[in-house]
Tab-separated table of C-alpha atoms in Angstrom:
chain	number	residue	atom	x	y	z
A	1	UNK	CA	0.000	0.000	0.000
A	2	UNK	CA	2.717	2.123	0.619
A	3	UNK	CA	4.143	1.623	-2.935
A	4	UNK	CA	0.771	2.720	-4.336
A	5	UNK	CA	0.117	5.712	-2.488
A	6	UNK	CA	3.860	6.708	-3.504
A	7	UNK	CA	3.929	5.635	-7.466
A	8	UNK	CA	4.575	8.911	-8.710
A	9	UNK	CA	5.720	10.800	-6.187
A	10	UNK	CA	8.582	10.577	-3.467
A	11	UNK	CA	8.125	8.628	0.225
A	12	UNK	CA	8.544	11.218	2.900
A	13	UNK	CA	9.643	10.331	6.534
A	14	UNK	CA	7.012	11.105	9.181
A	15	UNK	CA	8.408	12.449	12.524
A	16	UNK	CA	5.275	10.920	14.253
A	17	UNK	CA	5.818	7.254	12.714
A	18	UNK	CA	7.654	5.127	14.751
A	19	UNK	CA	7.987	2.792	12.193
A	20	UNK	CA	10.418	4.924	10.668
A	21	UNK	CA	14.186	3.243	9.536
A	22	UNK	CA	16.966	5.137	10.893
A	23	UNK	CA	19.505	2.769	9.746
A	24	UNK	CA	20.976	2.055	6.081
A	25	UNK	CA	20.058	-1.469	6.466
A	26	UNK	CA	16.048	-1.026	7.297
A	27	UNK	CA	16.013	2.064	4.209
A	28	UNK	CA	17.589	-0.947	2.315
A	29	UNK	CA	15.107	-3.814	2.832
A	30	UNK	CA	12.034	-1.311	2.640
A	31	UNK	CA	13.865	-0.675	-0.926
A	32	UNK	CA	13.753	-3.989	-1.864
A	33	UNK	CA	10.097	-4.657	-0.184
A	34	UNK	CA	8.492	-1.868	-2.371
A	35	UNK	CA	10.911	-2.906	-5.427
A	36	UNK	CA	9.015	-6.110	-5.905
A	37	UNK	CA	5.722	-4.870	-5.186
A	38	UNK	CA	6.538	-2.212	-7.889
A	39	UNK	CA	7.321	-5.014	-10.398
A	40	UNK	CA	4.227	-7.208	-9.394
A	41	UNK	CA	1.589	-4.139	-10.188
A	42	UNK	CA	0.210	-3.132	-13.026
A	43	UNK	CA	0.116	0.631	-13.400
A	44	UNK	CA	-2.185	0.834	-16.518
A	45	UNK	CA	-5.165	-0.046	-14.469
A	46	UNK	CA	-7.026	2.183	-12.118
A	47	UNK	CA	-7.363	0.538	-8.723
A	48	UNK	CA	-10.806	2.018	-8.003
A	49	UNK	CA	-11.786	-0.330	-10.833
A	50	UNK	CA	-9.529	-3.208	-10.515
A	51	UNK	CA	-7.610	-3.202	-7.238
A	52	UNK	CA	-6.007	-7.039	-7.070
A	53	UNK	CA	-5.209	-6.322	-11.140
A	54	UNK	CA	-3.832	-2.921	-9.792
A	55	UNK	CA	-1.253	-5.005	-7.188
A	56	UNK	CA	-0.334	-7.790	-8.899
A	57	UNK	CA	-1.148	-7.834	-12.522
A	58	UNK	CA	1.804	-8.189	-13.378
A	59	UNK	CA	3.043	-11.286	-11.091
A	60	UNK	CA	3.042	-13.827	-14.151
A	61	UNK	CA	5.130	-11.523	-16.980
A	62	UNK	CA	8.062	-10.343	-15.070
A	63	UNK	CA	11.084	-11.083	-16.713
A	64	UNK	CA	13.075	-14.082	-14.963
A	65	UNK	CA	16.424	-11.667	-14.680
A	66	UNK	CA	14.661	-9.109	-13.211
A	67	UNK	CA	13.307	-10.876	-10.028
A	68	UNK	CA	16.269	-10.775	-7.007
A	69	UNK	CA	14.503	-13.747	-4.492
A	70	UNK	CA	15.247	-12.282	-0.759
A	71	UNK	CA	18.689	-14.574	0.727
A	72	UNK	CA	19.737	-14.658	4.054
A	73	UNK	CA	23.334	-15.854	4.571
A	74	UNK	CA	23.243	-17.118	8.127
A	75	UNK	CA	26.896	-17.275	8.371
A	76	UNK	CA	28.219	-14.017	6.768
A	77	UNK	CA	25.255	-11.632	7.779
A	78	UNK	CA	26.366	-11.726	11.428
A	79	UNK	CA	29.888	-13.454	12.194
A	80	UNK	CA	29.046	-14.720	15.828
A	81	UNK	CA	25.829	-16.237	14.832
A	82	UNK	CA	27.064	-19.682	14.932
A	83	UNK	CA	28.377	-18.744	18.479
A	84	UNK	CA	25.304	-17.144	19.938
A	85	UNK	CA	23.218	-20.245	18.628
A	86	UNK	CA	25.189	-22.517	20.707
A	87	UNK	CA	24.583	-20.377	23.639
A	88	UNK	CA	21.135	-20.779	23.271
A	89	UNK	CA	21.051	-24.121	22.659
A	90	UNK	CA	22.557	-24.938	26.043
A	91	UNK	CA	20.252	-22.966	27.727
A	92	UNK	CA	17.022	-24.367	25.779
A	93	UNK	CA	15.675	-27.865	27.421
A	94	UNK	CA	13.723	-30.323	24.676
A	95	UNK	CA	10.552	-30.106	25.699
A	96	UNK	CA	10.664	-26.421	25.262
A	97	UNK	CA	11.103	-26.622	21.355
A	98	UNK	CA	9.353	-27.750	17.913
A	99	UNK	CA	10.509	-31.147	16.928
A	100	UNK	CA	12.148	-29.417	13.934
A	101	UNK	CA	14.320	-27.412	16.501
A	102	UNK	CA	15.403	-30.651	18.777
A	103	UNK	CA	16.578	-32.116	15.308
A	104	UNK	CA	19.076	-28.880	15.319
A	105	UNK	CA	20.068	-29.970	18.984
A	106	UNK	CA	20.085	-33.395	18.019
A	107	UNK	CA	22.428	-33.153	14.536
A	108	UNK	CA	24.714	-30.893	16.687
A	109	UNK	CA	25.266	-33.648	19.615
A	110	UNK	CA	25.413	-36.549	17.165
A	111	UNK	CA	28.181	-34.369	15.247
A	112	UNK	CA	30.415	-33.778	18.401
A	113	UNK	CA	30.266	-37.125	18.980
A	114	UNK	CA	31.405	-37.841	15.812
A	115	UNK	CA	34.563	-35.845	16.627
A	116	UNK	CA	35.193	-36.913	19.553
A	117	UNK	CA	35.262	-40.672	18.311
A	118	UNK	CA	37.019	-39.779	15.149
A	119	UNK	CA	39.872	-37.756	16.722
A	120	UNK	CA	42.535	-39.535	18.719
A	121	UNK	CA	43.285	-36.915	20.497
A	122	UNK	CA	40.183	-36.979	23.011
A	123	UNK	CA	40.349	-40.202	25.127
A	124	UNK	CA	38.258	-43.381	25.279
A	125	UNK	CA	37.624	-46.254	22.745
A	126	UNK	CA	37.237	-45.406	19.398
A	127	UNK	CA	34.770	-47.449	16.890
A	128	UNK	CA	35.278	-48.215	13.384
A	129	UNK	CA	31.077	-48.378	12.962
A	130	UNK	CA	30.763	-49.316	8.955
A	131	UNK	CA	27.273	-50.303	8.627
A	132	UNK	CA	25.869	-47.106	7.462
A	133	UNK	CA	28.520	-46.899	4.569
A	134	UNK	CA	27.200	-50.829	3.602
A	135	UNK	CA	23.360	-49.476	3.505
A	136	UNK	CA	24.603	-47.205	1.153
A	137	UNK	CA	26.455	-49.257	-0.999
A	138	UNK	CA	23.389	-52.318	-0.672
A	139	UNK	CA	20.969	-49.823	-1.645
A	140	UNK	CA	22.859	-48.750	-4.815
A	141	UNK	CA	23.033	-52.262	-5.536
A	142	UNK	CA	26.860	-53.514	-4.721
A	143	UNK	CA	30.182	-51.876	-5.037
A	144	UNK	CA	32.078	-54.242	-7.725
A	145	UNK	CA	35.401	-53.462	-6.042
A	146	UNK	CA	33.952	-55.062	-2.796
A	147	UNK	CA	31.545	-57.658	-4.283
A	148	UNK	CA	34.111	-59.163	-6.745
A	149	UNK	CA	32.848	-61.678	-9.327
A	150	UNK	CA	29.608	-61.828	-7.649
A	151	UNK	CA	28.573	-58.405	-8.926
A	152	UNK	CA	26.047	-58.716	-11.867
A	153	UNK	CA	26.040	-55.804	-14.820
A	154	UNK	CA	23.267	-57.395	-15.774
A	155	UNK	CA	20.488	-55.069	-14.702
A	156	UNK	CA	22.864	-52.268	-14.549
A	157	UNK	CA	22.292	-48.635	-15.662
A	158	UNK	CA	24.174	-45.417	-14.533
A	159	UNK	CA	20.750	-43.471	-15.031
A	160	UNK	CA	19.079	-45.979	-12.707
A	161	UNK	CA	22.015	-45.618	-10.140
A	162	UNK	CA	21.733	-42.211	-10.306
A	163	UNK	CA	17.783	-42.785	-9.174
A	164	UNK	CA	18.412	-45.012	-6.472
A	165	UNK	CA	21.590	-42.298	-4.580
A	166	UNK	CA	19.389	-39.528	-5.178
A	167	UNK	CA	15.658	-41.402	-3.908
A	168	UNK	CA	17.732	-42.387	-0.149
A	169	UNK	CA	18.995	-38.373	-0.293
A	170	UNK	CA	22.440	-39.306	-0.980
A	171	UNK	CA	24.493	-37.456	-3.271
A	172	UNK	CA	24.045	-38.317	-6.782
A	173	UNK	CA	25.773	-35.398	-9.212
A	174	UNK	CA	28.450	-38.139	-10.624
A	175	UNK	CA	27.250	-37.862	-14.587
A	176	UNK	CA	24.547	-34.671	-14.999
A	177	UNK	CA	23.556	-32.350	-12.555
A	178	UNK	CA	19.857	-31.249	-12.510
A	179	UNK	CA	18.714	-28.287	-10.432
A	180	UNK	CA	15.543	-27.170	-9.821
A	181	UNK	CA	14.979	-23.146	-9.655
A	182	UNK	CA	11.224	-21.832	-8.335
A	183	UNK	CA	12.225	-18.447	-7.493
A	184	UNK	CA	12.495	-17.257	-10.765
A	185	UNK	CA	10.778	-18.993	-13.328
A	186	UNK	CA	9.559	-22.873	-12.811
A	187	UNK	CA	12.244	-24.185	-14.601
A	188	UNK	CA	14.876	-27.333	-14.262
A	189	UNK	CA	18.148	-26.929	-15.731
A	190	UNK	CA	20.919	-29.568	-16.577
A	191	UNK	CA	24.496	-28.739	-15.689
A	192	UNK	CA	28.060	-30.384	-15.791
A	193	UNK	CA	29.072	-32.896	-13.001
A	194	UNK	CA	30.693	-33.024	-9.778
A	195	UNK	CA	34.406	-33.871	-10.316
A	196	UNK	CA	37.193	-34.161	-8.283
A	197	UNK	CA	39.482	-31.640	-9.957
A	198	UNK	CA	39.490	-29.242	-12.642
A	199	UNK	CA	40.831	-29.351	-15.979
A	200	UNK	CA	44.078	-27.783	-15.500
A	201	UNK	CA	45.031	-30.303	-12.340
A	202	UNK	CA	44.786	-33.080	-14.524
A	203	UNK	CA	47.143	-32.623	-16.942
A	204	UNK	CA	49.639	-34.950	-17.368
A	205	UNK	CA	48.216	-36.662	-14.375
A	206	UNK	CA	49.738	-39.847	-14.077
A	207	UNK	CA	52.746	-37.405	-12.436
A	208	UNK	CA	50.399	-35.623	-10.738
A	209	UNK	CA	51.046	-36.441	-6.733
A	210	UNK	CA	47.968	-34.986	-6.033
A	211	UNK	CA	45.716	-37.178	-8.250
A	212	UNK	CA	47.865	-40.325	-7.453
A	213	UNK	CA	47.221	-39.801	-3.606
A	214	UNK	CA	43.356	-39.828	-4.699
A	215	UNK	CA	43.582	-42.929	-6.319
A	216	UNK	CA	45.678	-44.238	-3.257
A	217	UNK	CA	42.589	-42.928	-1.145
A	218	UNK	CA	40.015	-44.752	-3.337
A	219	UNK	CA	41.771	-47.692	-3.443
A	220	UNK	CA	42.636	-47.808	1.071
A	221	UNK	CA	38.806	-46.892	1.464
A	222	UNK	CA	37.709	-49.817	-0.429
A	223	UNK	CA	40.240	-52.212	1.495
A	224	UNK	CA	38.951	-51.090	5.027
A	225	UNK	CA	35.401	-51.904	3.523
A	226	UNK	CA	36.634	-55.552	1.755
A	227	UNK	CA	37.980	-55.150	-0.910
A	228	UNK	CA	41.376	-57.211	-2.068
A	229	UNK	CA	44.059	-54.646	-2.881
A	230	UNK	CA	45.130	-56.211	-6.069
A	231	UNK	CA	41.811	-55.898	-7.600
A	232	UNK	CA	41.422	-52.650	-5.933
A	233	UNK	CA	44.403	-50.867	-7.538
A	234	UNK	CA	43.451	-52.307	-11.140
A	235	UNK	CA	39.554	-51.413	-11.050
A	236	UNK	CA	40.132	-47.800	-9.249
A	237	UNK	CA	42.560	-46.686	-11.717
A	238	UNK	CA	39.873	-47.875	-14.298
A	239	UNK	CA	37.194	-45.586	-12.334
A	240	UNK	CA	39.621	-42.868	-11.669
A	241	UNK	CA	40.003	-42.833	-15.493
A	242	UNK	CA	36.498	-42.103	-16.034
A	243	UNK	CA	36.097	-39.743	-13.828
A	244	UNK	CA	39.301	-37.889	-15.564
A	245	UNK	CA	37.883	-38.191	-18.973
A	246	UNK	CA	34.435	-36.759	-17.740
A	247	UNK	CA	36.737	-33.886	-16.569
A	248	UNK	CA	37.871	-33.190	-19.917
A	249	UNK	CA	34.418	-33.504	-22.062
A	250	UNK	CA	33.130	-31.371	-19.194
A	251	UNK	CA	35.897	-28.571	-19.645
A	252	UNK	CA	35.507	-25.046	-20.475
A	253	UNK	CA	38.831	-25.815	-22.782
A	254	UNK	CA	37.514	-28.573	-24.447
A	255	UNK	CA	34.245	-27.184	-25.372
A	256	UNK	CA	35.373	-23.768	-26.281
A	257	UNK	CA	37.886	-25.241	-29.405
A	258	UNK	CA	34.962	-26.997	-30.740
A	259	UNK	CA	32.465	-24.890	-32.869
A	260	UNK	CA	29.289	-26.352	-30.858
A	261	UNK	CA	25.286	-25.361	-30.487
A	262	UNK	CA	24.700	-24.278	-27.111
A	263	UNK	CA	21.933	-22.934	-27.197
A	264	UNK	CA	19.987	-23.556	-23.630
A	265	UNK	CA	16.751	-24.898	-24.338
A	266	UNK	CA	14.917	-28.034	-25.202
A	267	UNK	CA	12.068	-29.652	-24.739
A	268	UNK	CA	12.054	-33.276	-23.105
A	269	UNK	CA	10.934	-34.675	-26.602
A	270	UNK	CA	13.965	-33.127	-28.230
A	271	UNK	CA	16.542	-34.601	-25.575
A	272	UNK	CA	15.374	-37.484	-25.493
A	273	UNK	CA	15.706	-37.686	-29.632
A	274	UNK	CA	19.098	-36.656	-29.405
A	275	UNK	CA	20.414	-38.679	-26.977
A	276	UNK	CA	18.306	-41.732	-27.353
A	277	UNK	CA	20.460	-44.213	-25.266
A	278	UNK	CA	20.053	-42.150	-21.733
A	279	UNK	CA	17.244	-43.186	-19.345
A	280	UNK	CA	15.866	-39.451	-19.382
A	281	UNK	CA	12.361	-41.364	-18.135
A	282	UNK	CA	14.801	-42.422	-14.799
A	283	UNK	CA	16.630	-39.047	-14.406
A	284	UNK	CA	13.866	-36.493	-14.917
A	285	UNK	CA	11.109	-38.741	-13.670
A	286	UNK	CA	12.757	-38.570	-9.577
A	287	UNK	CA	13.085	-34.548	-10.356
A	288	UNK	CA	9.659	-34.476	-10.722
A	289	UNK	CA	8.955	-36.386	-7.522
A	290	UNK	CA	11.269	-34.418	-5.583
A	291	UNK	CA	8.902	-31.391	-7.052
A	292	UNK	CA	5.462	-32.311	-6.659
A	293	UNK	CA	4.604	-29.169	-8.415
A	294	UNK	CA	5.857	-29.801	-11.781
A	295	UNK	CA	4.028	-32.004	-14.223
A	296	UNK	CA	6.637	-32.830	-16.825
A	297	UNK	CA	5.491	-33.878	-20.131
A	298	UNK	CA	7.144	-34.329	-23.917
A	299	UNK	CA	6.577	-30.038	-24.357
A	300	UNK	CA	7.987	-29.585	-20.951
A	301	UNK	CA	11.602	-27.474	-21.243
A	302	UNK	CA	14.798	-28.153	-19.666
A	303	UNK	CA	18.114	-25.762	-19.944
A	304	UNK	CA	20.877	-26.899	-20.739
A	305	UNK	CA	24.042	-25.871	-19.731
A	306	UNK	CA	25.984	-27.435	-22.522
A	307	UNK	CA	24.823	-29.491	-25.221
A	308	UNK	CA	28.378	-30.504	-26.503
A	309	UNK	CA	28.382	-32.810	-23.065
A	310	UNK	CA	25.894	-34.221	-23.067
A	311	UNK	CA	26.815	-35.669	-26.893
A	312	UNK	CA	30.024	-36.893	-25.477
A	313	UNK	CA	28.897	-38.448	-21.818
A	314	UNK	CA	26.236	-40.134	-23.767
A	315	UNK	CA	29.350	-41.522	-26.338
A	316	UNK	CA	31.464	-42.549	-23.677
A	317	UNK	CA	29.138	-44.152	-21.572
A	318	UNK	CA	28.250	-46.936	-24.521
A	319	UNK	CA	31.634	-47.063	-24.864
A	320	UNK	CA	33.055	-47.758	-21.298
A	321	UNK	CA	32.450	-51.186	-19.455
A	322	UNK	CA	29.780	-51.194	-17.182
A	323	UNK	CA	31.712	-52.662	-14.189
A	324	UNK	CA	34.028	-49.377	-14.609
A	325	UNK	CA	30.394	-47.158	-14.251
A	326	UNK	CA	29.461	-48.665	-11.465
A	327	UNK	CA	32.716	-48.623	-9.437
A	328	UNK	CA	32.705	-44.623	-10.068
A	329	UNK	CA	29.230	-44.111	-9.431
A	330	UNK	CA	29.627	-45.859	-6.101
A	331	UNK	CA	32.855	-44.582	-5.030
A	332	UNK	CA	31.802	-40.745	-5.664
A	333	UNK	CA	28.115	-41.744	-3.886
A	334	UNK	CA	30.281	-43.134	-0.759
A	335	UNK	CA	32.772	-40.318	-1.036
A	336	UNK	CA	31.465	-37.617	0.415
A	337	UNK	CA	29.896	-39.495	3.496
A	338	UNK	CA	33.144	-40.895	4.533
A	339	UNK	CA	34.049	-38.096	6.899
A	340	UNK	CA	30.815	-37.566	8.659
A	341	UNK	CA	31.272	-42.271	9.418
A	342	UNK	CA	32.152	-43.229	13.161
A	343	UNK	CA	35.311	-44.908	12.101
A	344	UNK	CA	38.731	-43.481	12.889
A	345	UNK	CA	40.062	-45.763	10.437
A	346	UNK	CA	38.505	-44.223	7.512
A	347	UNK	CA	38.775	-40.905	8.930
A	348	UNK	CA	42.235	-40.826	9.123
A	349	UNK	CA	42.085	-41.940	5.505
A	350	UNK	CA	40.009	-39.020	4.808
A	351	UNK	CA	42.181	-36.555	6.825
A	352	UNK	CA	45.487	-37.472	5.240
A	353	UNK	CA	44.097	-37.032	1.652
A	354	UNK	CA	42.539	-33.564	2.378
A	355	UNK	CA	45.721	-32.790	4.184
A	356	UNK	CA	47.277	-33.537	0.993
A	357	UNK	CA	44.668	-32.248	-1.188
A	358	UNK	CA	43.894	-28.575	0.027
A	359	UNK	CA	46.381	-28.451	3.521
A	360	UNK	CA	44.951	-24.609	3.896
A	361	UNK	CA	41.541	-26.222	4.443
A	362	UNK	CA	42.152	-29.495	6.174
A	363	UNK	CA	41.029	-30.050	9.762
A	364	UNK	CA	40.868	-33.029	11.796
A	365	UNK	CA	37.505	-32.046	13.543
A	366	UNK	CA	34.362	-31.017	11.480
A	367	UNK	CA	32.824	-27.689	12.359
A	368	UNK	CA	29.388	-28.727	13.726
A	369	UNK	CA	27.326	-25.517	13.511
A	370	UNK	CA	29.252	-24.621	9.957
A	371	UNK	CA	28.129	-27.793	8.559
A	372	UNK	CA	25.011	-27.686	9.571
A	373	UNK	CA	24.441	-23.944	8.798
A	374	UNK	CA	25.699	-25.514	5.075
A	375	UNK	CA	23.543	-28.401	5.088
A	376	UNK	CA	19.793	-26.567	6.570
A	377	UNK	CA	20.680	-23.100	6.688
A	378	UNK	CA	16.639	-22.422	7.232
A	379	UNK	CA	16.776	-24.601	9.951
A	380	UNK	CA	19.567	-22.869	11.760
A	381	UNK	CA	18.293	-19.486	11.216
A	382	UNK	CA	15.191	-20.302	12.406
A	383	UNK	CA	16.701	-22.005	15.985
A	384	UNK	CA	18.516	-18.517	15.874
A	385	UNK	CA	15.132	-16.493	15.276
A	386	UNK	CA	13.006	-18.518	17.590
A	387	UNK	CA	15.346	-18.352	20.669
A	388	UNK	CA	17.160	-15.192	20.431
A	389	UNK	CA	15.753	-12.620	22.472
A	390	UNK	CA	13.691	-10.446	20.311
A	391	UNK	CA	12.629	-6.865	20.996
A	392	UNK	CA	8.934	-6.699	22.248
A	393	UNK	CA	7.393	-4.027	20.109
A	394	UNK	CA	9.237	-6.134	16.689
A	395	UNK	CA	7.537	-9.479	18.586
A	396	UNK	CA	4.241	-7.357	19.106
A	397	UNK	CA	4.155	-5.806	14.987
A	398	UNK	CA	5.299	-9.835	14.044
A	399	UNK	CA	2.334	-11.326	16.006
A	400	UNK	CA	-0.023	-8.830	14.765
A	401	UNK	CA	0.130	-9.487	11.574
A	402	UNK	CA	0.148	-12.844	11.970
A	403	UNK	CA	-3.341	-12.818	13.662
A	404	UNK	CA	-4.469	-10.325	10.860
A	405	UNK	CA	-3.306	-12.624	8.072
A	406	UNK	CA	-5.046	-15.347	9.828
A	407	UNK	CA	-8.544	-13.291	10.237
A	408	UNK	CA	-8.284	-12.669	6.546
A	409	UNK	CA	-8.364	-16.282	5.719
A	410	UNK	CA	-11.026	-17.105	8.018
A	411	UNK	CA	-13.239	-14.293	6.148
A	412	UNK	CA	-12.515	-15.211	2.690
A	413	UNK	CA	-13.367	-18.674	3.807
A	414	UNK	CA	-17.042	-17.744	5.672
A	415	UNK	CA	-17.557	-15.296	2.401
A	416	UNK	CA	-16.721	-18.547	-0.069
A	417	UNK	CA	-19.822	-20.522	-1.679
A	418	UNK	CA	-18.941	-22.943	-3.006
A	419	UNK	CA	-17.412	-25.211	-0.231
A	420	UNK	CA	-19.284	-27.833	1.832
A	421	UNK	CA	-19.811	-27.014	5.018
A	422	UNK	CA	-17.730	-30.766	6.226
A	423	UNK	CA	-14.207	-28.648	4.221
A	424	UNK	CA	-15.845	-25.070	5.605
A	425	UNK	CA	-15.407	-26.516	9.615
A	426	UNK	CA	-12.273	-28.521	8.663
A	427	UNK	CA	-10.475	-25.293	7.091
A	428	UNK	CA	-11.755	-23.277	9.700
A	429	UNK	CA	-10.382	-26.046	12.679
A	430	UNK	CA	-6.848	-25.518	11.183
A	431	UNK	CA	-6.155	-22.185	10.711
A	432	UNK	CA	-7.254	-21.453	14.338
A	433	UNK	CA	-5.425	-24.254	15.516
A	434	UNK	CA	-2.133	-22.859	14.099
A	435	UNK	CA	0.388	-22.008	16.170
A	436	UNK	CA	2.951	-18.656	15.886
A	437	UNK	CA	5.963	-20.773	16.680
A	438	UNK	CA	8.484	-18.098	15.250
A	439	UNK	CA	7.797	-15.011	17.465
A	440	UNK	CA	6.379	-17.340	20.575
């Protein structure tokens, strides 16, 4: 409302408001507040005639680029966040939080237990606790490396491995990456892989310490898990190759001497004409679960980040072995878990190759509140919101218009005809019964 009353003219401070900003951050959100209200109306209609085509005609045809979704970075907006949280957290007792917030106190216990097991430096007896890493690797369907010659290829497709990791919420980026993005346009967009290294580091690699002491990582991981080292060093170097050759098709370098069509869009029908031998039906298909909004059909489009990779991951996956896919899918599945495992075996693996790989950023311990301020950023903002103290009159304006929201909905409902009155009382039941758990 405030946008409207000021479209043509200039917003003038009030010395009676006490709503007023007097810092550059407040002038700054109110900015960006009335900014996207200004880009949701539509000026050309008069809102005595029209007043919901007035505010947000325009919602549907903004341009993508032009909408900025509001970010909060936890971590950089205020240093001794992570700090002040744990305060809090000692002081808060479990049955005075949402079951959401106990998971926060929960993931932050189970983590410094992790440490302390991990690290030989705090006393007592450590455990080498595998079976989570063997849930993982049963539910992908076997590691070769481990399982030997009674692995079957058989039934095997990278696509379909790539459904399984990502359907258990384990990491799954080894071949394509697929994002989703709702805070611009509905759209999902196809990117390169996650790799190891970039192009650069793996030139003339077999000299490369770096990339050898990754290959001497794979190969000790897979021997603490039960794998024979002989077949270990043969079949990793095979996997290791794969993953260095998806490096190169996925490189900057290697696409930008080719004369290729990049050009962004396609619709699923196109894709899956021109790269028949991919299971699109298996990689797109678990996007759309993990979406329940989209409905994805033959017209639907997809971006592309770069069509010339997709040509050549499609080539060299009919031309590599399938026992070789499967032993890099796995590995790079398992890879990223390893540190967060109760095992001080396979942590010291861990720590010695990061040591090696980036020493600047290697430590024995994992930061508790950093990774999970990484992992559910939301959820650690909100612990933040819903426990620090917060000024009354901000607690007073928050509730306020929570109650005024919620009167709103109950009068649109009561004014609405064409619901039963079974939905009516059932609608009406759970908006009362929610609860302001934010500003409580």
């Amino acid at each position: 409302m405030i946008t409207a009353e000021n479209l043509n003219s200039t917003i003038k401070q009030s010395s009676g408001n006490e709503l007023n900003c007097t810092t550059r951050e407040c002038v700054k959100d109110n900015l960006e507040y009335e900014l996207a209200l200004l880009y949701n109306m539509n000026a050309s209609v008069d809102p005595c005639d029209n007043f919901y085509e007035f505010a947000c005609g325009n919602f549907d045809n903004v341009p993508a680029d032009d909408l900025q979704p509001a970010s909060h970075d936890f971590a950089n907006s205020k240093p001794s966040s992570y700090y002040e949280t744990y305060k809090l957290m000692k002081r808060q007792h479990r049955v005075d939080s949402p079951k959401q917030l106990n998971f926060v106190k929960d993931f932050v216990t189970s983590c410094r237990n992790l440490n302390r097991n991990n690290n030989d430096k705090y006393p007592g007896i450590k455990k080498d606790n595998l079976v989570y890493l063997f849930e993982i690797i049963s539910k992908l369907g076997g590691w070769p490396v481990i399982d030997g010659h009674e692995w079957n290829s058989t039934d095997f497709n990278w696509a379909d491995l790539v459904y399984k990791s990502n359907s258990f919420g384990a990491f799954s980026n080894h071949f394509i990456r697929l994002y989703h993005s709702l805070k611009k346009r509905t759209r999902i967009s196809m990117h390169l892989p996650n790799v190891e290294f970039s192009y650069k580091e793996i030139e003339n690699y077999r000299n490369n310490s770096i990339i050898n002491a990754y290959h001497k990582y794979m190969v000790d991981v897979a021997k603490v898990l039960g794998a024979n080292e002989t077949l270990a060093k043969i079949e990793l170097m095979e996997s290791l190759e794969l993953e260095l050759k998806l490096i190169n098709i996925s490189s900057n370098n290697d696409v930008s001497s080719k004369n290729v069509d990049n050009t962004k869009a396609m619709s699923v029908k196109e894709i899956k004409d021109k790269w028949p031998s991919i299971e699109w039906e298996k990689l797109l298909t678990l996007e759309m679960k993990a979406q329940k909004k989209f409905h994805l059909s033959n017209e639907s489009i997809i971006f592309i980040e770069n069509h010339h990779y997709i040509t050549e991951l499609e080539k060299l996956m009919n031309e590599t072995p399938k026992r070789v896919q499967a032993n890099y899918a796995a590995w790079k599945t398992i890879q990223p878990l390893i540190k967060f495992v109760e095992s001080i075996t396979l942590h010291k693996l861990w720590f010695d190759y990061s040591t090696i790989r980036s020493p600047s950023t290697a430590f024995r311990n994992i930061n508790c509140f950093r990774s999970l301020g990484n992992l559910l950023p939301d959820l650690l903002l909100f612990y933040y919101i819903r426990h620090h103290p917060i000024d009354e009159r901000v607690r007073s304006y928050a509730n306020q218009i929570i109650v005024d929201v919620k009167k709103k909905y109950l009068d649109i409902l009561n004014s609405t005809n064409w619901l039963d009155v079974k939905t009516k009382d059932k609608l009406t039941t759970d908006i009362n019964s929610s609860k302001v758990i934010a500003v409580a």
